[in-house]
mmCIF file of C-alpha atoms in Angstrom:
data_model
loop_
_atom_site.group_PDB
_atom_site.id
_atom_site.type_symbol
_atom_site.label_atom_id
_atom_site.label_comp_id
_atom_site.label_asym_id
_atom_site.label_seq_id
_atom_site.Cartn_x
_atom_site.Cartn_y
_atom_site.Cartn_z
ATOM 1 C CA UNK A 1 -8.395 -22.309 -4.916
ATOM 2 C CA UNK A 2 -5.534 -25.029 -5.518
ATOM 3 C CA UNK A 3 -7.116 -28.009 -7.652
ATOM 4 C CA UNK A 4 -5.927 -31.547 -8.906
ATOM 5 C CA UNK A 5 -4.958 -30.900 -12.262
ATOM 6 C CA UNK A 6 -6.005 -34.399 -13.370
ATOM 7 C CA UNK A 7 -9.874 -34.396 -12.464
ATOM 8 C CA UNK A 8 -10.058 -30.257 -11.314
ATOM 9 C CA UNK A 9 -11.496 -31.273 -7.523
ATOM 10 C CA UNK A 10 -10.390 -29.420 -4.584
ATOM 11 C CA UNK A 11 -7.731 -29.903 -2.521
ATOM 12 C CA UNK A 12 -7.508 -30.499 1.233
ATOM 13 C CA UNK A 13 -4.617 -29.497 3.162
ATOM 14 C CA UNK A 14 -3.027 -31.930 5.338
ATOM 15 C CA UNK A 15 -0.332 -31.834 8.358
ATOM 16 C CA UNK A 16 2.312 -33.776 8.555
ATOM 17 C CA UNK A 17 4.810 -34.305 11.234
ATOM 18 C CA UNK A 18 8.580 -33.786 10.521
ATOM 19 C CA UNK A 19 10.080 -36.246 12.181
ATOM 20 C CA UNK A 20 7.721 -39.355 11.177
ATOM 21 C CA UNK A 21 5.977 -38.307 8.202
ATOM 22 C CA UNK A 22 2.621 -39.164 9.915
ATOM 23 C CA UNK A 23 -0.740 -37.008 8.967
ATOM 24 C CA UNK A 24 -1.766 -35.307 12.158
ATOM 25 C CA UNK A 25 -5.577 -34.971 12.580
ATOM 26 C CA UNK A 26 -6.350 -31.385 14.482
ATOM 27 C CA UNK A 27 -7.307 -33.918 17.727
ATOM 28 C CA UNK A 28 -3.496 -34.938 18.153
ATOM 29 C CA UNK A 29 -2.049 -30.633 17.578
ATOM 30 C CA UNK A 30 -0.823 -29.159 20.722
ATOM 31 C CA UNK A 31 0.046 -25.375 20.274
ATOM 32 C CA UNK A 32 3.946 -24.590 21.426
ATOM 33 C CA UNK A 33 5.775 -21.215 21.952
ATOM 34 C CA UNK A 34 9.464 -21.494 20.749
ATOM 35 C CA UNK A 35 11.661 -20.154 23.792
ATOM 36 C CA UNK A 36 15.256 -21.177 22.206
ATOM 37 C CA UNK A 37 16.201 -23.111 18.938
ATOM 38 C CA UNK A 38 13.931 -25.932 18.632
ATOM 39 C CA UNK A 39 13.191 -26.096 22.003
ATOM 40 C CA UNK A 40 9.255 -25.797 22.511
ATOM 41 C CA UNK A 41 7.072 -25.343 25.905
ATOM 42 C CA UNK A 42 3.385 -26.847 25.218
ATOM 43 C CA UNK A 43 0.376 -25.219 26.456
ATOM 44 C CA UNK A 44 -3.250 -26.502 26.756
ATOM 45 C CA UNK A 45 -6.214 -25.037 25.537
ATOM 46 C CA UNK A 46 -7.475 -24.504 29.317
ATOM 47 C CA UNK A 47 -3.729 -22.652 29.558
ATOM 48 C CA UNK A 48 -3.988 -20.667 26.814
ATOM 49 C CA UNK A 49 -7.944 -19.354 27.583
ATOM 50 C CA UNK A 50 -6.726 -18.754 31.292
ATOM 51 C CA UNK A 51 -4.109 -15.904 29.809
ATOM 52 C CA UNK A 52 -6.160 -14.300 27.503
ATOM 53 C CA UNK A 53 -7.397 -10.895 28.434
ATOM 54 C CA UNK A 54 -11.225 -10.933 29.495
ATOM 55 C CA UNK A 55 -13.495 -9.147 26.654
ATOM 56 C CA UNK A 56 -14.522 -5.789 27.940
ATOM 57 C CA UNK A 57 -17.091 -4.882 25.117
ATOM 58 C CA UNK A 58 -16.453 -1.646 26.199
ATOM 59 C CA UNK A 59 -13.300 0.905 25.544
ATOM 60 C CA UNK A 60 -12.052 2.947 28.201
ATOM 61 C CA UNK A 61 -10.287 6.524 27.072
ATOM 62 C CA UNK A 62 -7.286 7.004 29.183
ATOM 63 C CA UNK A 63 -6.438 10.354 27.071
ATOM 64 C CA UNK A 64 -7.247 13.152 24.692
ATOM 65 C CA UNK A 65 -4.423 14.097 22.111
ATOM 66 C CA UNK A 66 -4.400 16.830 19.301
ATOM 67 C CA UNK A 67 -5.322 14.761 16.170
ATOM 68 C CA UNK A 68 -2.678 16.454 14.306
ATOM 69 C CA UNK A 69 -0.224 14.821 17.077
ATOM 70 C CA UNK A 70 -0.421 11.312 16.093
ATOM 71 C CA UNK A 71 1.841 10.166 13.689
ATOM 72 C CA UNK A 72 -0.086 7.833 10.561
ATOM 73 C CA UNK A 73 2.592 5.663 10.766
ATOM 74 C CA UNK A 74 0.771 3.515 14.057
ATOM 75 C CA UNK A 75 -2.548 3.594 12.055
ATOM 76 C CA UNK A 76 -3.894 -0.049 11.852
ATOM 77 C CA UNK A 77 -7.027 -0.453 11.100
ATOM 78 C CA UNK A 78 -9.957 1.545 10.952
ATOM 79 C CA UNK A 79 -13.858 0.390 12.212
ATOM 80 C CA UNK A 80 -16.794 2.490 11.831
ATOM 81 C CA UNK A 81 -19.082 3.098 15.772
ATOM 82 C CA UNK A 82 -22.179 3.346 16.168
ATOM 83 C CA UNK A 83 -24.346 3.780 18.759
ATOM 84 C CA UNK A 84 -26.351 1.457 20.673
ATOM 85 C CA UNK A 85 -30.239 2.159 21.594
ATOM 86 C CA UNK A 86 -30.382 4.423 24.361
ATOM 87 C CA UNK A 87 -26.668 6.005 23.835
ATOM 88 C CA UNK A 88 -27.099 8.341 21.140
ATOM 89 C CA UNK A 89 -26.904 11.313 22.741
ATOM 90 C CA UNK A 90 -23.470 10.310 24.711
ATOM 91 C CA UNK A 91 -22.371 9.411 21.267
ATOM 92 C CA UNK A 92 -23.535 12.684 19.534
ATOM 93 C CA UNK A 93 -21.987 14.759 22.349
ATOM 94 C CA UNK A 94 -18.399 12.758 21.928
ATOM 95 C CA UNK A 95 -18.031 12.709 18.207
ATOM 96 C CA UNK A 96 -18.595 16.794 18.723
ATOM 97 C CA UNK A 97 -16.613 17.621 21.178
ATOM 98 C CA UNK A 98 -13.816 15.765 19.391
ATOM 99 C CA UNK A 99 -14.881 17.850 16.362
ATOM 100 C CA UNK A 100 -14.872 21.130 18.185
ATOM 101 C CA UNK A 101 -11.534 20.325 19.930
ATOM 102 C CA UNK A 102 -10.028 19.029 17.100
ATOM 103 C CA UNK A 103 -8.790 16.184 19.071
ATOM 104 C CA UNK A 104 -8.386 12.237 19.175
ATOM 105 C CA UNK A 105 -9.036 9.854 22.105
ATOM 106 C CA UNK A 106 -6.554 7.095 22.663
ATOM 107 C CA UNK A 107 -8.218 4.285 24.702
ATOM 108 C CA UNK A 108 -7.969 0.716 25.594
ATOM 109 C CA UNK A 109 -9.998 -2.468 24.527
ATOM 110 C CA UNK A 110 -10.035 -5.770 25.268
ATOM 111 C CA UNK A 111 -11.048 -8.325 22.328
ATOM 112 C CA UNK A 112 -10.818 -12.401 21.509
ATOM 113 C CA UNK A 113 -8.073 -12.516 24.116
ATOM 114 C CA UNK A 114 -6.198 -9.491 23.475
ATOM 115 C CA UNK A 115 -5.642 -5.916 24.221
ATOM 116 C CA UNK A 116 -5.712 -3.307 21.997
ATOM 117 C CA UNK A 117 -4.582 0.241 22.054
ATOM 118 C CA UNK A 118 -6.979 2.638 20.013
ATOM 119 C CA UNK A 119 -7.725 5.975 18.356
ATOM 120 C CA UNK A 120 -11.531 7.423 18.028
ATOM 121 C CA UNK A 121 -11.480 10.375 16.209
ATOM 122 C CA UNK A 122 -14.878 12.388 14.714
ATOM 123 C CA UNK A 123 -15.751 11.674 11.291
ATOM 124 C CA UNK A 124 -17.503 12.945 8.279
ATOM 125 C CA UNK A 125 -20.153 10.925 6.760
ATOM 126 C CA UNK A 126 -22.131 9.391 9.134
ATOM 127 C CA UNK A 127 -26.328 9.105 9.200
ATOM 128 C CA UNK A 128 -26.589 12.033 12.175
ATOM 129 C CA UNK A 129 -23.669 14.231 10.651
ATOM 130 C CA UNK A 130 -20.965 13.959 13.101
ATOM 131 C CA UNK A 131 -19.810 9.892 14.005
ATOM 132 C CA UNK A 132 -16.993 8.408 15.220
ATOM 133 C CA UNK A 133 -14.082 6.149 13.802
ATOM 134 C CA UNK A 134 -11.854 3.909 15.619
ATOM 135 C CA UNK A 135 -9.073 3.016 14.157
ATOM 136 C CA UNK A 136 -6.327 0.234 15.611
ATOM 137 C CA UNK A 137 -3.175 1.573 16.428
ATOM 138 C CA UNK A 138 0.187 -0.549 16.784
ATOM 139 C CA UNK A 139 1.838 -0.741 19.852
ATOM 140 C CA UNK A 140 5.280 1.086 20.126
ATOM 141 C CA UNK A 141 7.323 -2.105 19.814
ATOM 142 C CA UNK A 142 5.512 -2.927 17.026
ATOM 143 C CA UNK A 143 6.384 -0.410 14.671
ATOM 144 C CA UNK A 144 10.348 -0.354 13.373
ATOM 145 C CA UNK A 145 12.606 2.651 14.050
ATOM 146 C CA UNK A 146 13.176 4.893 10.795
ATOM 147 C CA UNK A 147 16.742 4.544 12.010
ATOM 148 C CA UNK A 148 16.473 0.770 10.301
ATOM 149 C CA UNK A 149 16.754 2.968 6.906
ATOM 150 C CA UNK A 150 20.087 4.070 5.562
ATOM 151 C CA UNK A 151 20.056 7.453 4.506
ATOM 152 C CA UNK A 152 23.028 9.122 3.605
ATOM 153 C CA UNK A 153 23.925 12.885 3.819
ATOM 154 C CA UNK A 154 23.223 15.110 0.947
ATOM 155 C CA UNK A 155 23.355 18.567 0.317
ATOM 156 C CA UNK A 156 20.264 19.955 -1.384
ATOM 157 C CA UNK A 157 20.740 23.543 -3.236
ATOM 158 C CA UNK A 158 18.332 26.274 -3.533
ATOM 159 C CA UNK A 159 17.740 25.851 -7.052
ATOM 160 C CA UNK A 160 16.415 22.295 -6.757
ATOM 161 C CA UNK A 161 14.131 23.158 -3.841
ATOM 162 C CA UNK A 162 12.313 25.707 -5.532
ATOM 163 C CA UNK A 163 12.048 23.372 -8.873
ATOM 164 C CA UNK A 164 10.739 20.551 -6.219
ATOM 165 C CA UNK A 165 8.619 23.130 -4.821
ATOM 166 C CA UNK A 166 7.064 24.487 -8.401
ATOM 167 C CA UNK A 167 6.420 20.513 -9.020
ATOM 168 C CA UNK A 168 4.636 20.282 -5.839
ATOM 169 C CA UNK A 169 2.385 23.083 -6.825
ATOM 170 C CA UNK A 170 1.955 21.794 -9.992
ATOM 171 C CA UNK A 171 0.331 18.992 -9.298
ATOM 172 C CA UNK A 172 -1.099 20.155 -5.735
ATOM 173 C CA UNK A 173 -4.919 19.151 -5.087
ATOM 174 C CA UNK A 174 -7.003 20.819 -2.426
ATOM 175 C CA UNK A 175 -8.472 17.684 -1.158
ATOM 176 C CA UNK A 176 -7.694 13.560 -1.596
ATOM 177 C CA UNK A 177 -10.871 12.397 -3.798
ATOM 178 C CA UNK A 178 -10.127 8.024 -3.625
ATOM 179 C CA UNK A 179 -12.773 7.917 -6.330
ATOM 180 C CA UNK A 180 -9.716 9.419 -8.165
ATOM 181 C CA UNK A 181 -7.620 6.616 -8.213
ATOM 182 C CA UNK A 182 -8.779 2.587 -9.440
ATOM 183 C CA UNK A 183 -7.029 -0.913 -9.022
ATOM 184 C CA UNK A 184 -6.212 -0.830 -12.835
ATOM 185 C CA UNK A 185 -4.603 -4.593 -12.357
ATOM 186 C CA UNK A 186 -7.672 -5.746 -10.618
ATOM 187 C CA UNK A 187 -9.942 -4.442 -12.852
ATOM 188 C CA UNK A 188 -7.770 -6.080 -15.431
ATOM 189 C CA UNK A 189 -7.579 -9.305 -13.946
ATOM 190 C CA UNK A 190 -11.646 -9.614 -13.258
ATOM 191 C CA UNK A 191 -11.928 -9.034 -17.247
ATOM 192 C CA UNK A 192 -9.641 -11.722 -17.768
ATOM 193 C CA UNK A 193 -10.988 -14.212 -14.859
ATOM 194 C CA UNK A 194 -14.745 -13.429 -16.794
ATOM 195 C CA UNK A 195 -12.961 -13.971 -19.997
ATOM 196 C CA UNK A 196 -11.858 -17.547 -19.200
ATOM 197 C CA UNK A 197 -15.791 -17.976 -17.990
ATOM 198 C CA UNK A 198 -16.606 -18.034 -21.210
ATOM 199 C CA UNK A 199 -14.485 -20.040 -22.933
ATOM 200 C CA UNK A 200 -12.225 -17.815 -24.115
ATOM 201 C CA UNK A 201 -7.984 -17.935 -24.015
ATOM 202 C CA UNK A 202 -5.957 -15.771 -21.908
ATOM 203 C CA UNK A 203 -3.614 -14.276 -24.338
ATOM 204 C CA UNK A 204 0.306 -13.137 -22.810
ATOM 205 C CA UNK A 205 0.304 -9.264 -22.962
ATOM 206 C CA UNK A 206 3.026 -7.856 -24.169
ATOM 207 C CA UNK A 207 5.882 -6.381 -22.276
ATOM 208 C CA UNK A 208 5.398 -2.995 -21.633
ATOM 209 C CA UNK A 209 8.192 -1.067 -22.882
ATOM 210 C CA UNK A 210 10.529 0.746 -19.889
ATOM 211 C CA UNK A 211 10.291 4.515 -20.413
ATOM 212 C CA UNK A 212 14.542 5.693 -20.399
ATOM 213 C CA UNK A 213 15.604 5.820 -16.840
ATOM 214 C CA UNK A 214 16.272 9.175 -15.576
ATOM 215 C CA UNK A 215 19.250 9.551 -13.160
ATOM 216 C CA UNK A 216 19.173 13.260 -12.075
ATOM 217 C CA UNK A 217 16.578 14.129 -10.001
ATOM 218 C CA UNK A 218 16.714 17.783 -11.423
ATOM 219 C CA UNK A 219 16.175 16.147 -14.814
ATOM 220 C CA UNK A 220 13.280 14.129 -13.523
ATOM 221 C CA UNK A 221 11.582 17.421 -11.742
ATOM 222 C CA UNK A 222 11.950 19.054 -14.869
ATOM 223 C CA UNK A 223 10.666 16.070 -17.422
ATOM 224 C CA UNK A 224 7.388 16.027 -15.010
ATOM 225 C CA UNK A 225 6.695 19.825 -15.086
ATOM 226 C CA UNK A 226 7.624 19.707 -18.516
ATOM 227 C CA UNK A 227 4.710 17.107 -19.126
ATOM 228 C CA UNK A 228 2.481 18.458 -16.738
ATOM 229 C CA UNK A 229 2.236 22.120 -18.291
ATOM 230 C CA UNK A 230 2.019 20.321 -21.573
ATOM 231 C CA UNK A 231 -0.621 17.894 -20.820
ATOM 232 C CA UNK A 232 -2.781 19.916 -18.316
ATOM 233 C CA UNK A 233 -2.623 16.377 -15.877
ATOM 234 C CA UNK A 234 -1.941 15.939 -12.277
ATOM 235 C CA UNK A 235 -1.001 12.547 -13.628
ATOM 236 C CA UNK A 236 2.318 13.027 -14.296
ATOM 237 C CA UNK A 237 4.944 11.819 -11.834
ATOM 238 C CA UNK A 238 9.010 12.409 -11.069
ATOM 239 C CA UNK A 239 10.679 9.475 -12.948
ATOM 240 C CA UNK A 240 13.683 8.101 -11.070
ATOM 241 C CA UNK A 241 16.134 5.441 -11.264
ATOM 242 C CA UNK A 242 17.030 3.149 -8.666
ATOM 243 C CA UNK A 243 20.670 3.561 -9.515
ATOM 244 C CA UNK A 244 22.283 7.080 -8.719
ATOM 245 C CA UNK A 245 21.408 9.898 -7.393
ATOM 246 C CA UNK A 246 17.853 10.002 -8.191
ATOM 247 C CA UNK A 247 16.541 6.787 -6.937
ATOM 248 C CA UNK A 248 14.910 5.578 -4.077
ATOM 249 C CA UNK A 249 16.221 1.982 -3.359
ATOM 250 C CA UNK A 250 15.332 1.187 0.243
ATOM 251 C CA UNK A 251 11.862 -0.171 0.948
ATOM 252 C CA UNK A 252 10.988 -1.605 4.559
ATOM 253 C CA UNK A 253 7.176 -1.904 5.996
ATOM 254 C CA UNK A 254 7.284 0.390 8.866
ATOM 255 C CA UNK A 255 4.947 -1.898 10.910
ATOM 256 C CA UNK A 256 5.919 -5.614 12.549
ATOM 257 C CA UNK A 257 1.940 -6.607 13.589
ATOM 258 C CA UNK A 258 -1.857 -5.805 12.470
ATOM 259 C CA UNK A 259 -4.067 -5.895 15.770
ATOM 260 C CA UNK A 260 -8.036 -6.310 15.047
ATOM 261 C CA UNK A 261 -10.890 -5.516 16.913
ATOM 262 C CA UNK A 262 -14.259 -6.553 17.847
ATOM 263 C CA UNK A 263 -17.539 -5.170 18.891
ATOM 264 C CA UNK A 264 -16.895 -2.519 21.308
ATOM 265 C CA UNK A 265 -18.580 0.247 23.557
ATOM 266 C CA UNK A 266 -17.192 3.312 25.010
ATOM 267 C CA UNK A 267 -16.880 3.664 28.657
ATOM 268 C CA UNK A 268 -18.322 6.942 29.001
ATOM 269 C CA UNK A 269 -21.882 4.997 29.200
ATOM 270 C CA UNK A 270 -22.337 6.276 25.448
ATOM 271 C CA UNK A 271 -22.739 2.264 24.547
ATOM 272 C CA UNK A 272 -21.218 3.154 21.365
ATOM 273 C CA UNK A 273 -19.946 0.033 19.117
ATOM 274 C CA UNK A 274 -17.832 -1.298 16.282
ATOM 275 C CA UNK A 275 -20.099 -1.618 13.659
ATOM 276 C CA UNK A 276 -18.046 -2.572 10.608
ATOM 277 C CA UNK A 277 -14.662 -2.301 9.001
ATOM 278 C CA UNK A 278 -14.400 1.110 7.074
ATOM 279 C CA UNK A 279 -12.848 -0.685 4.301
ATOM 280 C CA UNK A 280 -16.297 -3.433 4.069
ATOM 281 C CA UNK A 281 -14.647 -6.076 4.822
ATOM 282 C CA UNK A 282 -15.144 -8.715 7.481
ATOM 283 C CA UNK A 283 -12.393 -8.128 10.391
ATOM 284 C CA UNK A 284 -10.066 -11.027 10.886
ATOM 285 C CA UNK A 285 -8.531 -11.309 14.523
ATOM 286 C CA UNK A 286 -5.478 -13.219 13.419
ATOM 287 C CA UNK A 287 -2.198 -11.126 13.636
#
């Protein structure tokens, strides 16, 4: 929260025209879709709930896919389904035969105005045994070409590979555990937030000092399996710089948009619906 340093109340946010400097109350806002530089074409709110796509509450499966054929990269986000009374057996039968098959089905649905394309996919965990995830996925136009990154040519040798590959198998786990891994800053920052509860100063931690930059990757490879026989950890990571050979300096999200969903059922007539976000949180169905 933003507060008035003087008396520590709350602040409001306020709009303010441009051109006059006049507060605009919500009453006088008109949303406008930018078709050239400043140049604006106004719609109404009757305009603007006349193109929105009808909600469907239900999801229609246009097509079954190998799950292994689906690249992570149009992942969005992912909602637990559930059934609704008198569908459980259409549920039951879908999440297995998506198990058995080992396949996905991509389907439409229509939410809050817009339409979504989306992946249900069997899942471990549920009540019954078998249930069903849906997860999101971005549209084709909204995910960037790879071709955006610059990589340049370079020739690999056999002796690197199979160091790469001995690192690999190092630190290789049979399965991904998330209970593994813990927001460290977070957890951090809620000590420090219940800290300043009660009364106490926040004191500047000190810089942590930069471990020496390693510019060969082969050097790196052989620095982690060094530490990683020596410490017994899966901890250890390849150290690289961001200057030379070793370093990875290009970083671009891969996706342009985040699509959300709503309450949903499947059009099989197995009345199956989005329960919750898998991640516990509340949806949001801004972009």
């Amino acid at each position: 929260n933003l507060l008035h340093a003087d008396c520590g109340s709350r602040l409001k946010q306020q709009y303010v025209c441009q051109r006059d400097g006049e507060i605009v109350s919500r009453d006088q806002m008109v949303k406008g879709y930018e078709f050239a530089k400043d140049q604006y074409v106004t719609f109404t709110t009757e305009e603007l709930k006349a193109m929105e796509e009808k909600a469907t509450q239900s999801i229609e499966i246009a097509e079954f896919v190998p799950l292994d054929r689906i690249d992570p990269v149009f992942f969005d986000k992912p909602y637990y389904l559930g059934p609704e009374k008198g569908g459980e057996k259409a549920y039951r039968l879908l999440a297995q035969v998506m198990r058995d098959t080992d396949r996905a089905a991509i389907a439409r649905y229509a939410a809050r105005g817009k339409q979504y394309i989306v992946m249900l996919r069997a899942a471990d965990g549920a009540q019954s045994g078998v249930g069903i995830v849906m997860q999101t996925l971005l549209y084709a136009d909204e995910v960037r070409p790879f071709s955006e990154v610059p990589i340049a040519d370079a020739e690999v040798k056999e002796t690197e590979l199979a160091l790469a590959k001995q690192l690999v198998e190092q630190i290789t786990a049979e399965t991904f555990n998330p209970a593994d891994y813990k927001d460290e800053v977070r957890a951090r920052i809620q000590v420090d937030i219940q800290r300043k509860v009660e009364g106490h100063e926040i004191a500047t931690a000190e810089p942590l000092q930069e471990p020496a930059r390693v510019i060969d990757l082969m050097e790196a490879l052989k620095a982690s399996l060094g530490g990683a026989r020596a410490g017994g950890s899966r901890d250890k990571r390849a150290q690289g710089s961001s200057q030379g050979s070793g370093g990875i300096v290009t970083r671009k999200p891969a996706s342009r948009a985040a699509p959300a969903g709503d309450k949903a059922t499947t059009s099989d007539k197995s009345s199956t619906k989005a329960e919750t976000r898998a991640d516990g949180r509340k949806r949001s169905a801004k972009r």
